[in-house]
Coordinates of C-alpha atoms in Angstrom, one line a residue:
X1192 CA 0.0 0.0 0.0
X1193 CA 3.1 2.4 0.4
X1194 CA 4.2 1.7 -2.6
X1195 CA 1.3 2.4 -4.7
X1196 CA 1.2 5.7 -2.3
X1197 CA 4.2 7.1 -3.0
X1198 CA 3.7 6.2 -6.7
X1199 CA 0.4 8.3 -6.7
X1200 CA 2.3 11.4 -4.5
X1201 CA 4.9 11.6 -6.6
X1202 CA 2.4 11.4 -10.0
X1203 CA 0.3 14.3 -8.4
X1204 CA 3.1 16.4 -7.4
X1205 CA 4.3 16.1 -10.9
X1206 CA 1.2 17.7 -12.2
X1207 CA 0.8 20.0 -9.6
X1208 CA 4.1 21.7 -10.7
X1209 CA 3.3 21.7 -14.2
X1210 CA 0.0 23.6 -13.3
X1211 CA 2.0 26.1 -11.0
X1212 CA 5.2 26.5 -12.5
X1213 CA 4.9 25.8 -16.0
X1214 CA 1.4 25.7 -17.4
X1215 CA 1.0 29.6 -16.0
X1216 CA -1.9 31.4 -17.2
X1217 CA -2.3 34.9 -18.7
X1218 CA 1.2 35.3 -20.4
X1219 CA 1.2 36.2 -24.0
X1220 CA 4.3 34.7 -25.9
X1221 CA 5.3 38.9 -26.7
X1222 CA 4.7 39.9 -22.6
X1223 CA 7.9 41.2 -21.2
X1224 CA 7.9 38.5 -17.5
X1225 CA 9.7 39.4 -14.2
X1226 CA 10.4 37.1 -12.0
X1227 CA 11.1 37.2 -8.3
X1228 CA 12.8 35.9 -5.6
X1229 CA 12.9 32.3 -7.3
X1230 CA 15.7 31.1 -5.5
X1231 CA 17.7 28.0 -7.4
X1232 CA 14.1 27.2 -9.3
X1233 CA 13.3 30.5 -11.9
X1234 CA 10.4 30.6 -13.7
X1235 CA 11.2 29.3 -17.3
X1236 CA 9.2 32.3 -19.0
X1237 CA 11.0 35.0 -16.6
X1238 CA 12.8 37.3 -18.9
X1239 CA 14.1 39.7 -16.0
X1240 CA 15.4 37.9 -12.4
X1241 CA 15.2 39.6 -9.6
X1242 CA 16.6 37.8 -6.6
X1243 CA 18.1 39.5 -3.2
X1244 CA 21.1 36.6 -3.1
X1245 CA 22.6 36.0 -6.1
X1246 CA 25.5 34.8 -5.1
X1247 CA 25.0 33.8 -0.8
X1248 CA 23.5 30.4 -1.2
X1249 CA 22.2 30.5 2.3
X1250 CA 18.3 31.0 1.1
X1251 CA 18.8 28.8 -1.7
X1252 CA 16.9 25.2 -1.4
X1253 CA 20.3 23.3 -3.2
X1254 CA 23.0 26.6 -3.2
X1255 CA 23.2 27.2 -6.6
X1256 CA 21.9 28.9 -9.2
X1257 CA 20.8 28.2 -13.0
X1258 CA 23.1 30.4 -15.2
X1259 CA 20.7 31.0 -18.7
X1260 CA 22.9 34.0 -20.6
X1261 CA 19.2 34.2 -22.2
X1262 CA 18.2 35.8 -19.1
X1263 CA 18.7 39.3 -17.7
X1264 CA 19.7 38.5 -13.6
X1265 CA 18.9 41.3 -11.2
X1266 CA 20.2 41.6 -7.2
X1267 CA 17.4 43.4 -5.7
X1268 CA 14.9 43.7 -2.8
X1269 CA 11.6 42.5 -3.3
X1270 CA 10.4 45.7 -1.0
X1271 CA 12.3 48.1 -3.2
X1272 CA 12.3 46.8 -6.6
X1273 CA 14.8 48.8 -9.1
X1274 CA 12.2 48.9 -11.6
X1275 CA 9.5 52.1 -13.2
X1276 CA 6.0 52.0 -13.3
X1277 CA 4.2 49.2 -15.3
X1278 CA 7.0 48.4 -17.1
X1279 CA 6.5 44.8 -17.1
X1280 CA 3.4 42.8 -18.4
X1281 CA 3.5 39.9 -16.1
X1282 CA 5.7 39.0 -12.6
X1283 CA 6.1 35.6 -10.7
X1284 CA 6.7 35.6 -7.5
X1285 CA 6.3 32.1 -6.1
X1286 CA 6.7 31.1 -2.6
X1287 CA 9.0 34.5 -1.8
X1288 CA 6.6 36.7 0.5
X1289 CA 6.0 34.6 3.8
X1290 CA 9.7 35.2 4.3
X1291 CA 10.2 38.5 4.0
X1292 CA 9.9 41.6 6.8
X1293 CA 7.1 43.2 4.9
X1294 CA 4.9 41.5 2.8
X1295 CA 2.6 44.5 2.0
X1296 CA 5.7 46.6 0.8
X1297 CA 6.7 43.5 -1.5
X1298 CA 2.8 43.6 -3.3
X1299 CA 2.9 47.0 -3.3
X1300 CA 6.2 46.9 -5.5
X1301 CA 4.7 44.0 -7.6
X1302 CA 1.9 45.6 -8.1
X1303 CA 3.4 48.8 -9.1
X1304 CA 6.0 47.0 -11.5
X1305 CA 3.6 45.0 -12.9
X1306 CA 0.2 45.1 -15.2
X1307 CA -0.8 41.8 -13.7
X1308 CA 1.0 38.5 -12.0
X1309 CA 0.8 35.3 -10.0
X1310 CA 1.6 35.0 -6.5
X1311 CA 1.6 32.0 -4.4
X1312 CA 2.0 31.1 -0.7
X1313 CA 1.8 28.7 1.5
X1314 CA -1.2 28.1 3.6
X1315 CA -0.6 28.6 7.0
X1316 CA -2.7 24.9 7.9
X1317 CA 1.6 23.7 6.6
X1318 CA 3.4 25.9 8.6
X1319 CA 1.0 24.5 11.8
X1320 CA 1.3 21.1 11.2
X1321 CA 5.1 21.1 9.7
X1322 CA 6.6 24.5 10.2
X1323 CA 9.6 25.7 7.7
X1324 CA 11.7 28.2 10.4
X1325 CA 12.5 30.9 7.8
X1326 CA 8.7 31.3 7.5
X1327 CA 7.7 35.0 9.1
X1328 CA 4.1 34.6 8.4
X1329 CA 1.2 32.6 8.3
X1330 CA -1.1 33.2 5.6
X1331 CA -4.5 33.0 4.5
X1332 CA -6.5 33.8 1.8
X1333 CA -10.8 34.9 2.7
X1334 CA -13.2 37.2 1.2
X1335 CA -10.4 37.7 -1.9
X1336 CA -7.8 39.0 0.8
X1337 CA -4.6 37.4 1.0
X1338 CA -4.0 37.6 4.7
X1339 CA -0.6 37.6 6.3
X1340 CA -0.3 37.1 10.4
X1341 CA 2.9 37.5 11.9
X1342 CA 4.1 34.8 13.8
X1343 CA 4.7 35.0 17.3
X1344 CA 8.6 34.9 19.1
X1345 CA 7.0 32.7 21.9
X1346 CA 4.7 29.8 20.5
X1347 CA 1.6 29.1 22.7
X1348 CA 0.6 25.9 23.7
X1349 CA -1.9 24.9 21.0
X1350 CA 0.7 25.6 18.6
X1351 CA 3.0 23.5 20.0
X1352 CA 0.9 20.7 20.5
X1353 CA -0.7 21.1 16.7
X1354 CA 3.6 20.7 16.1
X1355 CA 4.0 18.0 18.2
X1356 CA 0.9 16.3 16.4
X1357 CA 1.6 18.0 12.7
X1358 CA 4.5 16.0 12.4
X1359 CA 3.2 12.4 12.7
X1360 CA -0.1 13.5 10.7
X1361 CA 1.9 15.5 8.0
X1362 CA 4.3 12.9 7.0
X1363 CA 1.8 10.0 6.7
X1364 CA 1.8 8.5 3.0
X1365 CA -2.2 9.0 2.9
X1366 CA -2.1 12.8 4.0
X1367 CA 0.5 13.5 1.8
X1368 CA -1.7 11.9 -1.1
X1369 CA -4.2 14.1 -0.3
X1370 CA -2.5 17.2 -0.1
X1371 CA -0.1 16.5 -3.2
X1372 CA -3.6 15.6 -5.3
X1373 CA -5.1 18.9 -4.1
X1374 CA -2.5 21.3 -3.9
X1375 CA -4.9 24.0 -3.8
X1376 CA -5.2 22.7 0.0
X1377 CA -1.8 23.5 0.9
X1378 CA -1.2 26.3 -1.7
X1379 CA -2.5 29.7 -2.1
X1380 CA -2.3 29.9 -5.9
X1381 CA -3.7 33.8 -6.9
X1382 CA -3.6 35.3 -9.9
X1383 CA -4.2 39.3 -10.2
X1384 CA -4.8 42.2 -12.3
X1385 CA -4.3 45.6 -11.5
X1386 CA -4.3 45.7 -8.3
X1387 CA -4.8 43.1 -4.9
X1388 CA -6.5 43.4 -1.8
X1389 CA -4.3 42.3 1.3
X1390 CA -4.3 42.5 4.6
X1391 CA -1.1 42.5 7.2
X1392 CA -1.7 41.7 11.5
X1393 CA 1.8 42.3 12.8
X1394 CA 2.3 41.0 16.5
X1395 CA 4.4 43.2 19.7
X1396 CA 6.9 40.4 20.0
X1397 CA 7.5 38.6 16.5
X1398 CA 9.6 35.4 15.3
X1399 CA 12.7 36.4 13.9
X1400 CA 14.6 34.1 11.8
X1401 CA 18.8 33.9 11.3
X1402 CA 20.2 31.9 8.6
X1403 CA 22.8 29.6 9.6
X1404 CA 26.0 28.6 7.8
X1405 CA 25.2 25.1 7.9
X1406 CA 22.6 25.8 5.7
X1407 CA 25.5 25.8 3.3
X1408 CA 26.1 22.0 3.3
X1409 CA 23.4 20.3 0.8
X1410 CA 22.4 16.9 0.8
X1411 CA 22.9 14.7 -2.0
X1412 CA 19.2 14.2 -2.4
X1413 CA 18.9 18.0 -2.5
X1414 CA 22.0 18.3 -5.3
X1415 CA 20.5 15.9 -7.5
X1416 CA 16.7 17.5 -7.5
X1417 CA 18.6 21.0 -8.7
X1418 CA 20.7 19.1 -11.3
X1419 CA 17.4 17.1 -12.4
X1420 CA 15.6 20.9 -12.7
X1421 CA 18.4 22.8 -14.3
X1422 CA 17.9 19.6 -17.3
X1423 CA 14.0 20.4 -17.2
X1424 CA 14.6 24.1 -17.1
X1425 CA 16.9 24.2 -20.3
X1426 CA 15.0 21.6 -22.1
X1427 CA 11.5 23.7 -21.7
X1428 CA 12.9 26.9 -22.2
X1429 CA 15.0 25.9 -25.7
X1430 CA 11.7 24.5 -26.6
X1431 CA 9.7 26.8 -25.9
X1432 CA 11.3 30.4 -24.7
X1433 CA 11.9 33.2 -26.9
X1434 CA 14.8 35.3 -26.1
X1435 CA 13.9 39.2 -26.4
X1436 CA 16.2 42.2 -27.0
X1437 CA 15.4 44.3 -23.9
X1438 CA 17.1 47.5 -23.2
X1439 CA 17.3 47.4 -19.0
X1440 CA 18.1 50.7 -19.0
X1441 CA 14.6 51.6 -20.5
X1442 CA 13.2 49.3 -17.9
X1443 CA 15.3 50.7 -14.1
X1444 CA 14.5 53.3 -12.4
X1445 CA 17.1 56.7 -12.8
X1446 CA 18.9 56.6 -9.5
X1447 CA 19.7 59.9 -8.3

């Protein structure tokens, strides 16, 4: 029965990324795409990368980082990005804003940047059950409002119990069949025009997370699921990416 689980987890999560990460809606093959804060995964149709480390692999899932020449790479701040107004037609920004300080200064700048994009989060039911520590926030998404809560310095005791329990109910092979079938129970997956509604609840004493050096050393599990990607990633984008002339100078903001 394991077997036939993991089978069907590892089928559905296959799909699932295709629907998030490659099969992205409401990109015409002419839009100009920004992506940020992608890590070592970028979105194949970025044509502009923004990323705050591009060289410290400390926030990086494997440490490294896939070098397309096709690409223009940017090192920026997602809460001050180095870009005009509406200058791009489309931005990605996957899985980036429940770690940073200020999430409603980062949708601000996408949304200023940006004529529309896709933005998606964890829900905070995962960071319950099986918490990621460089996670600021727990998020929500009611009444069309991407919510953002701050977490707490000092975890109460329901939330240490719901840990305590989240890790024996999380890493069962039937929940994670059911959350890798419906990833829309795990993920927020928002997609946005003009403008989003948001809403931030910051707390008087809030987690605070410090990245560790041993974050450097990467597993061998970890090394070959980046080089598996980077074959993926250069294999859908010579298929299907066109390369644009862009003038980035047209595109950043004048510095004074």
């Amino acid at each position: 029965m394991s077997i036939i689980f993991k089978v069907l987890i590892f089928w559905y999560s296959l799909t699932s990324f295709f629907k998030r990460k490659i099969l992205v809606k409401n990109i015409g093959k002419d839009d100009l795409v920004l992506d940020v804060g992608s890590g070592d995964k970028p979105f194949w149709r970025a044509d502009v990368i923004v990323d705050k480390y591009l060289q410290d692999d400390q926030q990086r899932h494997s440490g490294a980082v896939v070098n397309d020449k096709r690409k223009i790479f940017i090192e920026g701040d997602v809460e001050r990005l180095p870009f005009k107004d509406k200058v791009f037609d489309f931005v990605f920004c996957s899985h980036l804003l429940e770690h940073v300080e200020n999430p409603d200064m980062a949708i601000a700048e996408l949304v200023r940047v940006a004529k529309r994009g896709y933005i998606e989060v964890p829900y905070a039911i995962v960071d319950l059950l099986m918490p990621f520590p460089p996670h600021l926030w727990f998020c929500f998404y009611k009444k069309d409002t991407l919510i953002f809560h701050q977490k707490e310095k000092e975890k109460n005791i329901l939330i240490h119990d719901t840990e305590r329990f989240g890790k024996i109910f999380y890493n069962s092979s039937l929940v994670q069949y059911l959350f890798a079938k419906d990833y829309k129970s795990i993920f927020i997956t928002l997609y946005w025009r003009n403008n989003l509604k948001y809403s931030v609840t910051r707390v008087k004493n809030p987690y605070r997370y410090i990245y560790k050096e041993e974050l450097h050393e990467k597993t061998l599990f970890i090394k070959i699921s980046f080089v598996l990607y980077k074959i993926f990633y250069f294999f859908i984008t010579g298929l299907l990416y066109k390369k644009k002339k862009i003038d980035i100078d047209k595109l950043l903001l004048i510095k004074e």
